[in-house]
Coordinates of C-alpha atoms in Angstrom, one line a residue:
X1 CA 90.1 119.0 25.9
X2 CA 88.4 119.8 28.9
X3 CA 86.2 116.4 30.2
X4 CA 83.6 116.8 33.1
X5 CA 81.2 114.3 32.2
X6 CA 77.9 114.2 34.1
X7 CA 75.3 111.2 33.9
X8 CA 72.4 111.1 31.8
X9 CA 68.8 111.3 32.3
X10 CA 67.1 107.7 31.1
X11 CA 63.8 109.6 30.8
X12 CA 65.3 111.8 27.5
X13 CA 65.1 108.2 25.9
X14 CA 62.2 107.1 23.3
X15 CA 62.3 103.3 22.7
X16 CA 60.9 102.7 19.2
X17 CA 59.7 98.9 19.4
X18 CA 59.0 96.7 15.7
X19 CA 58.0 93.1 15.3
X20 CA 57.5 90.4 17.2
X21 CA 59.8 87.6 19.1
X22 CA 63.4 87.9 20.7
X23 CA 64.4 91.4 21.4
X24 CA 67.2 92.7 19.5
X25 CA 68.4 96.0 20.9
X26 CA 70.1 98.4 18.3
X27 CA 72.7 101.0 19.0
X28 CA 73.4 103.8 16.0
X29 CA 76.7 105.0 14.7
X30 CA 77.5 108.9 15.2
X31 CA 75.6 111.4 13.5
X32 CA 72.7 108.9 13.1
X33 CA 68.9 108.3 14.2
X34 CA 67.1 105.2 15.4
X35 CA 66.1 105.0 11.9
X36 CA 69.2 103.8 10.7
X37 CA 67.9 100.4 11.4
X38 CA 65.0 100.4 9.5
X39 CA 67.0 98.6 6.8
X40 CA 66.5 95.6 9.2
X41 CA 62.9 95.5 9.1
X42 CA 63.0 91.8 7.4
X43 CA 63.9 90.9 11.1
X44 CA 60.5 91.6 12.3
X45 CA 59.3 88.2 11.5
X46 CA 61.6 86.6 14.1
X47 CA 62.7 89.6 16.4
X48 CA 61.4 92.4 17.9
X49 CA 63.4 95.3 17.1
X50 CA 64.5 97.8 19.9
X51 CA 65.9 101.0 18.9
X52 CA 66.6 105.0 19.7
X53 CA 68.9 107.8 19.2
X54 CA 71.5 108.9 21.5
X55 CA 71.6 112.2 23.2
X56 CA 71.4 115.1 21.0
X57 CA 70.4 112.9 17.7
X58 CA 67.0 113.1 16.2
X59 CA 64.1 112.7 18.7
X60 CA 66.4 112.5 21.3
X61 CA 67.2 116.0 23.0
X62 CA 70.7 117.5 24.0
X63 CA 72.0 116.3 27.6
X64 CA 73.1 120.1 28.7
X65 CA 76.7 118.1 29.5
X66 CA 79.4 116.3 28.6
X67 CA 79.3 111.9 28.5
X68 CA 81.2 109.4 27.8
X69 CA 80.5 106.0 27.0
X70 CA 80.4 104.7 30.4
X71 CA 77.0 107.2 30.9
X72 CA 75.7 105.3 27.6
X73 CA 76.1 102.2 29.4
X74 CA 74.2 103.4 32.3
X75 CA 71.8 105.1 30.3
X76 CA 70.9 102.1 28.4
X77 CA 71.0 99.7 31.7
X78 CA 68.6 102.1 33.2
X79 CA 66.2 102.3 30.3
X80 CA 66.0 98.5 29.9
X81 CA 65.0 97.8 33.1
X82 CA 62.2 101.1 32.8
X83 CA 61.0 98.9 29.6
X84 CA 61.4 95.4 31.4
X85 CA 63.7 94.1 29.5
X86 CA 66.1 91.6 31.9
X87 CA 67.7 90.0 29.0
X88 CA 68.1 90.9 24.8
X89 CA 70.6 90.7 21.6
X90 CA 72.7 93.5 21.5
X91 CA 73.6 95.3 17.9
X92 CA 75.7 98.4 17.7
X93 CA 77.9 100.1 15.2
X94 CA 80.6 102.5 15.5
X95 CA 79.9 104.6 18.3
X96 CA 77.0 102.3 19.3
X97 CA 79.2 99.3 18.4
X98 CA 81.7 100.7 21.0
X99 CA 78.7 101.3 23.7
X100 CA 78.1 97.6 22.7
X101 CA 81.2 95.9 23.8
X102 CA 81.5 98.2 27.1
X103 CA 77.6 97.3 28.0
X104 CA 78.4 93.6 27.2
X105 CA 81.5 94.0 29.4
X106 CA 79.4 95.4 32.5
X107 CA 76.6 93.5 32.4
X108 CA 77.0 90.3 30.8
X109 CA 73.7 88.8 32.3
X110 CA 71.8 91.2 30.5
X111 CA 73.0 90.3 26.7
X112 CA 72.3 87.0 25.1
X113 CA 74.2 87.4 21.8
X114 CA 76.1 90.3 20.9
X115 CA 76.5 92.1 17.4
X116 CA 79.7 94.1 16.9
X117 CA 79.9 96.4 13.4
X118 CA 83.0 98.6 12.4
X119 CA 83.5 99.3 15.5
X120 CA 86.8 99.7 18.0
X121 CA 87.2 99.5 21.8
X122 CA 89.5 102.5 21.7
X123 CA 90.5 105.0 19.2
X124 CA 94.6 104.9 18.3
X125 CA 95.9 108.7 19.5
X126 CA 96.1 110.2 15.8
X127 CA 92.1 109.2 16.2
X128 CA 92.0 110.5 19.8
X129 CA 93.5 113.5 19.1
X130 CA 91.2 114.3 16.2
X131 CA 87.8 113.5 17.9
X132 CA 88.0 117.4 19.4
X133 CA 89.3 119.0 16.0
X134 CA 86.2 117.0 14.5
X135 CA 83.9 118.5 17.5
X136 CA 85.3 121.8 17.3
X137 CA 84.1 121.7 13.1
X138 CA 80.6 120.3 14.0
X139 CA 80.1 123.4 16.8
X140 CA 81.1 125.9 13.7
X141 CA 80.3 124.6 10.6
X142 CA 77.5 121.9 11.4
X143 CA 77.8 118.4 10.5
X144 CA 76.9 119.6 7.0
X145 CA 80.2 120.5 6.5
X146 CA 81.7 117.0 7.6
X147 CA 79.7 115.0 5.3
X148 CA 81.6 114.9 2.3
X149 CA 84.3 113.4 3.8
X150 CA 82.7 111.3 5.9
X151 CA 80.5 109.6 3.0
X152 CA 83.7 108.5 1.7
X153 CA 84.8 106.4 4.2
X154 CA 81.4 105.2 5.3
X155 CA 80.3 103.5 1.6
X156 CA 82.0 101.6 -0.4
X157 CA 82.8 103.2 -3.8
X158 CA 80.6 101.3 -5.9
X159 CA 77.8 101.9 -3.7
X160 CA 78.3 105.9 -3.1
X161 CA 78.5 106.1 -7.1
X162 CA 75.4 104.5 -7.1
X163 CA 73.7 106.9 -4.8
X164 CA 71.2 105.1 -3.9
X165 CA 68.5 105.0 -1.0
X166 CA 70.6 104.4 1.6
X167 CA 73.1 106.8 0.7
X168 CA 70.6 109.8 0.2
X169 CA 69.3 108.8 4.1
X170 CA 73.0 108.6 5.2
X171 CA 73.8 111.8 3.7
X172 CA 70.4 113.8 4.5
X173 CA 70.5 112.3 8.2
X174 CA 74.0 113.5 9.1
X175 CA 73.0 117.2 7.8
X176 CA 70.3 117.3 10.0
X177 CA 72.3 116.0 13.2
X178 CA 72.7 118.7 15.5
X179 CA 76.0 120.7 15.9
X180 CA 76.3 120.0 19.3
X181 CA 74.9 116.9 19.9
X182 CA 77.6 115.5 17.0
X183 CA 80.4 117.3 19.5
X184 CA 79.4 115.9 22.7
X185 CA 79.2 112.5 21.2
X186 CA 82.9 113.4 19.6
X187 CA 84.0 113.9 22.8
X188 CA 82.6 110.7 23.8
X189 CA 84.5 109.1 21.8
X190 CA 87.8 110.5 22.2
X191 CA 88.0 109.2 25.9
X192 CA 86.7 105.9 25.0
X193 CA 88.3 102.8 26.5
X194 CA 86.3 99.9 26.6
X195 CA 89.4 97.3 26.2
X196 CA 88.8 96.0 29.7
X197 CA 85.1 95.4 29.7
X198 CA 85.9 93.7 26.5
X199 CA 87.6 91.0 28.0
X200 CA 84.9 90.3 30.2
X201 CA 82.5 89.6 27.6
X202 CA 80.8 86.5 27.6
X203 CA 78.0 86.4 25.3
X204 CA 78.6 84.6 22.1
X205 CA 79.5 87.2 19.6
X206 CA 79.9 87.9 15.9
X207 CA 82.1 90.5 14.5
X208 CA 81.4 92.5 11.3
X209 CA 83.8 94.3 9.5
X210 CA 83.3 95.9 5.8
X211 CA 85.8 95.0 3.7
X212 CA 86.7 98.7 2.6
X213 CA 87.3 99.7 6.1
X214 CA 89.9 102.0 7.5
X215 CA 93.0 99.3 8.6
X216 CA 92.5 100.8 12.2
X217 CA 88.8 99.1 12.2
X218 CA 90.3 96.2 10.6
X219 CA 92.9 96.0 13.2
X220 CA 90.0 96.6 15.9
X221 CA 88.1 93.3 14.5
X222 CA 91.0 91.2 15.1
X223 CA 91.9 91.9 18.5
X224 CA 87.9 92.0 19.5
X225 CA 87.9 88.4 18.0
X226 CA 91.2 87.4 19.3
X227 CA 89.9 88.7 22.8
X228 CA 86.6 87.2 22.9
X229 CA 85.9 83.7 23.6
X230 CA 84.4 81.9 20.9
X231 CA 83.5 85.4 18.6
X232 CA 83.1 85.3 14.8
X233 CA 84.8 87.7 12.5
X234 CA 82.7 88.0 8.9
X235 CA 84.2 90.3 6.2
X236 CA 80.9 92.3 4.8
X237 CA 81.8 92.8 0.9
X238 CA 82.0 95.5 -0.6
X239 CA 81.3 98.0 2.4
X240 CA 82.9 100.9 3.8
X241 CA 82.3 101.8 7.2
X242 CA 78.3 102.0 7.3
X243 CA 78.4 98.5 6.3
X244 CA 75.1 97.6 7.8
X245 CA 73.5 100.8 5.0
X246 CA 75.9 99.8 2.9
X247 CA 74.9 95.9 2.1
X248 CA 71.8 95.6 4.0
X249 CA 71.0 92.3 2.4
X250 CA 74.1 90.4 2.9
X251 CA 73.9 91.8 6.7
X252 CA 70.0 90.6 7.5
X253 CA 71.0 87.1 5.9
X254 CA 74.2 87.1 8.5
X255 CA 72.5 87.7 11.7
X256 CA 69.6 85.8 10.7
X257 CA 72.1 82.9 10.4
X258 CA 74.2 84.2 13.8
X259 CA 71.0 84.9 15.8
X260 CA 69.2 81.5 14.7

């Protein structure tokens, strides 16, 4: 794979701010929209919620180049300060869990507590490797043609039987994701190393995991608590890897006990 990444424009960014109290910013997994969060909206009462979509997801338009997740981190840095925010919680998942840990990493000033969701610091290479077969499918076919495999690994069994709410959103919001904009954040992700900025991490920080997780997210939890000071690891039940869609619930009780 070819990798010329280019930075990226802060002004492409639209914050979308909820409630009231602490900021809480919120980073989406690939494929997804700042609406992902929307199942956290019980927050409001405490927190003011902070989210958008990365490049080339939803209202967010295509960069025109490649990025990894280093240009996130600047990205994000850039519109915080645009927004006048010094200092907030930090929430990602996946993808945004993995901008997360390398933002935390950079600028540890800037994050009070940290929120770290089926997420990984760096891909093994089988995962590597596949990140531009993945791309290559989305350019194609469209993320359309993804999604039946992908639903299987992001919700539990029990839940994607169900088909509920948060499934239908899951599924209808990874069809509409653009082609490219799935690739370039494919791309992302198959440079991503963010194991050193992890160990600089200083915020306290709580790690979530579902409990029907891949064993190379499972693996990724451990070391992430094993390498930050002081970080919590909590099993979510029953959840695949969209655990925060998956048991919504059991996830706003969590923080709300993590974030005080």
């Amino acid at each position: 794979m070819e990798w010329h990444p280019k930075p990226l424009d802060p002004g492409m960014i639209t914050l979308h701010r909820r409630g009231k109290g602490e900021p809480l910013m919120l980073l989406h997994c690939l494929g997804m929209s700042w609406r992902f969060w929307d199942v956290l909206e019980p927050l409001t009462d405490r927190f003011e919620l902070i989210a958008y979509s990365f490049p080339g997801h939803h209202d967010t338009p295509l960069p025109g180049h490649q990025y990894g997740v280093p240009e996130l981190t600047e990205q994000l840095r850039a519109v915080a300060h645009r927004e006048g925010l010094s200092r907030f919680h930090l929430m990602g998942i996946s993808l945004g869990g993995s901008v997360a840990q390398h933002f935390a990493g950079t600028y540890p000033d800037m994050v009070d507590k940290l929120i770290l969701a089926d997420c990984t610091p760096r891909y093994d290479d089988d995962s590597r490797a596949n990140w531009p077969v993945r791309a290559a499918a989305a350019r194609k076919d469209g993320v359309a043609s993804l999604v039946p495999t992908l639903m299987k690994t992001w919700f539990s069994p029990n839940t994607l039987a169900a088909d509920g709410p948060n499934v239908r959103f899951t599924k209808a919001t990874l069809e509409a994701c653009s082609g490219e904009g799935y690739a370039l954040a494919c791309e992302a992700l198959a440079t991503l190393d963010a194991r050193e900025e992890t160990t600089r991490v200083t915020a306290p920080t709580l790690i979530l995991v579902g409990s029907e997780e891949r064993k190379s997210f499972q693996d990724a939890a451990d070391w992430m608590q094993a390498t930050i000071p002081g970080s919590r690891k909590v099993t979510v039940p029953d959840a695949g890897h969209a655990s925060v869609r998956d048991q919504p619930d059991f996830v706003v009780r969590t923080l709300r006990d993590f974030l005080g």
